[in-house]
């Protein structure tokens, strides 16, 4: 009926949880061992719900299941939409023994997770991510939250799921842009921590773009292992974990400028990683060949290589200065000292930063 | 210049924090040892701000201080008002090294604490409670949150402060109703866990109502010690901590029925504790004399002894069933097995509950 391909455990002491990766899991894999009470609230959106909601209900035999369906899109990752979850929980009288289930991509996961973190000061939740990006990124690590008009993910909480269930079949219907956006984060793990994984990606990129299930399963597994290792070492982002933000400071500025929802998160991170590699060359950390290797792989994943039309260096500087990875006003960036070895610095030269920004503005192309 | 009267430490491992109680602390006690970065955001309201804001700024020499002033009242403990704090933090570009300071009563403390719990997934905060209720209750234990139209404190987080600073001078200007509301929670500690403290309160009630500083200091200190002990034993409300909710299940129903802000929280808890004592007699747990002792002390604190005009038993039952202390639909209550010894039960008889509700409806008076 279904096939479990791989399983890993994110080690976080009493908050440890499993990630189960397989084919055909939705509808037949029994998730009730991770449900403490009788009440389940599935949170999904109006794109994913029609495809998988009925199947996922089959993962909770014997439980009282309610559903709340959100509008689809990053532009709805706000308080008004979050409140739809609280309204449903309170109208259906869900107690603090309820379990929330996030069925969808990163936005649904972030919002359902944040709702779980805040509802009655914290209830359990389970992640069922259905996009490549959420499978390799937002379903691991416990980050949850919503956007504010002045900045992305500015309001949120750390809240770990009880379990994460990943069905590779859900990727077969994923739009091409979203596959590319997910591959940006997959490539990131190779760049920051695992040169051999990057080499495997260089060999496997055509299979991944063809949506070959075996290749996708391996890419998801290795990405989750990498992220789980980093998160287990640094759950609250005191230091090491920040390397997971390679490309994100530039990327968040791009997303904010473009308006949430116009660029996919992974697309902005793809461009942002090219910018980080570029700045790493200017800082004398890696060679021009290393940069070319990173840029070529990101390009092969069909990711954009220029900032959005109309964006200026000043836009970047203004938007990057509110990024939450800054400390006391200094610009904090993740750079590469080699392919497969990222680090955090507050010492990048202002001139080099400005040159990198200029090199990626559309008019410079 | 100032006088530290008493100090205690809430023991929570790496989240332990001090409570400093004294006279004249605002304006001269140096709080910078509990501020990690350079940025401070004081959150206050339009009643307390004019009285104490300039003084409190003096507690943070050398720091960059910003202020956000909220409208005063429980009816503003909602998302819209919470967002004023996020707006200010983002407009002033506060990073994750900022420190929030809650200056005011329980509402300001709950909202500033919840904003600190959520801003950039968690920043530090300091409590400077200025009402008796917040000094003995909401400043200890890490509960933060906001209300939802369908229930009180339904959205929130556990987030411990770095430190709590209590200046007994701030009580000299407190409205009489708010003194009584605070005394309700003070009496609660005697009822649930400390008969000798209850006896001391019986001896000291006249001094407390006269706002005698020595008596107030002692009452605050013993209340904080009691609550800190309970919280240290059970930080996340798995069991024991729930005894702190004596009178709260009835009380929350009263507050919700009356509309937030019309009854003070402590007033509703006062009536709720009388109801809990009454139900404890009907359940055969305490004597009618014990009930009379509890009711007499609560009355002497000038607290209301009937439910709001127009409230029915059915209103109580409907509003109590969404209380978050229920598990899987059963009504969970805190009752007394003696003066100074509370416990949690889901087994109170429906008939006895109904008789208690009837006994406190206004038409029954």
CSV table of C-alpha atoms in Angstrom, one decimal, chain A residues 38 79 83 86-87 90-91 93 95-97 114 117-121 143-144 148 150 153-158 237 318 321-322 324 326-329, chain B residues 38 79 83 86-87 90-91 93 95-97 114 117-121 143-144 148 150 153-158 237 318 321-322 324 326-329:
chain,number,residue,atom,x,y,z
A,38,UNK,CA,-9.0,12.8,20.4
A,79,UNK,CA,-2.3,37.8,11.2
A,83,UNK,CA,-6.8,34.1,13.0
A,86,UNK,CA,-7.8,30.3,16.0
A,87,UNK,CA,-11.4,31.0,15.1
A,90,UNK,CA,-12.3,28.0,19.4
A,91,UNK,CA,-15.6,27.5,17.5
A,93,UNK,CA,-14.0,23.9,21.2
A,95,UNK,CA,-8.8,21.9,24.1
A,96,UNK,CA,-5.1,22.0,24.8
A,97,UNK,CA,-5.0,18.3,24.0
A,114,UNK,CA,2.7,29.2,14.9
A,117,UNK,CA,2.8,27.4,19.4
A,118,UNK,CA,0.3,30.1,20.6
A,119,UNK,CA,-3.1,28.3,20.9
A,120,UNK,CA,-3.7,28.0,24.7
A,121,UNK,CA,0.1,28.8,25.0
A,143,UNK,CA,10.7,27.7,13.0
A,144,UNK,CA,7.2,29.0,12.8
A,148,UNK,CA,4.7,41.8,9.1
A,150,UNK,CA,7.8,45.8,7.5
A,153,UNK,CA,9.0,36.2,9.5
A,154,UNK,CA,9.2,38.9,12.1
A,155,UNK,CA,6.6,37.4,14.4
A,156,UNK,CA,6.9,33.8,15.3
A,157,UNK,CA,8.1,31.1,17.7
A,158,UNK,CA,10.3,28.0,17.9
A,237,UNK,CA,20.2,29.9,16.4
A,318,UNK,CA,17.4,49.5,3.5
A,321,UNK,CA,19.2,46.5,7.7
A,322,UNK,CA,15.9,45.3,9.3
A,324,UNK,CA,16.6,39.9,12.1
A,326,UNK,CA,21.7,41.6,12.4
A,327,UNK,CA,23.0,42.4,15.9
A,328,UNK,CA,23.1,46.0,17.2
A,329,UNK,CA,22.9,47.4,13.7
B,38,UNK,CA,21.9,48.6,23.5
B,79,UNK,CA,-4.2,41.5,18.3
B,83,UNK,CA,0.5,45.0,16.7
B,86,UNK,CA,5.5,45.1,16.6
B,87,UNK,CA,5.0,48.2,14.5
B,90,UNK,CA,10.1,47.3,13.3
B,91,UNK,CA,9.8,51.1,12.6
B,93,UNK,CA,14.6,48.7,13.7
B,95,UNK,CA,17.0,43.7,16.4
B,96,UNK,CA,16.8,40.4,18.3
B,97,UNK,CA,19.1,41.8,20.9
B,114,UNK,CA,3.8,38.0,24.4
B,117,UNK,CA,8.0,35.9,23.0
B,118,UNK,CA,7.0,36.4,19.3
B,119,UNK,CA,9.2,39.2,18.1
B,120,UNK,CA,11.8,37.6,15.8
B,121,UNK,CA,10.8,34.3,17.6
B,143,UNK,CA,2.4,33.4,31.2
B,144,UNK,CA,1.9,35.9,28.4
B,148,UNK,CA,-9.8,36.2,21.5
B,150,UNK,CA,-14.4,33.5,22.0
B,153,UNK,CA,-6.0,34.3,27.1
B,154,UNK,CA,-6.5,31.8,24.4
B,155,UNK,CA,-3.5,33.0,22.4
B,156,UNK,CA,-0.2,33.2,24.1
B,157,UNK,CA,3.2,31.7,25.1
B,158,UNK,CA,5.2,30.8,28.1
B,237,UNK,CA,1.2,23.6,34.1
B,318,UNK,CA,-21.4,27.5,28.0
B,321,UNK,CA,-16.8,24.6,28.6
B,322,UNK,CA,-14.3,26.5,26.4
B,324,UNK,CA,-8.5,25.9,28.4
B,326,UNK,CA,-10.6,21.4,30.3
B,327,UNK,CA,-9.2,18.1,28.9
B,328,UNK,CA,-11.2,16.2,26.2
B,329,UNK,CA,-14.5,18.0,27.1
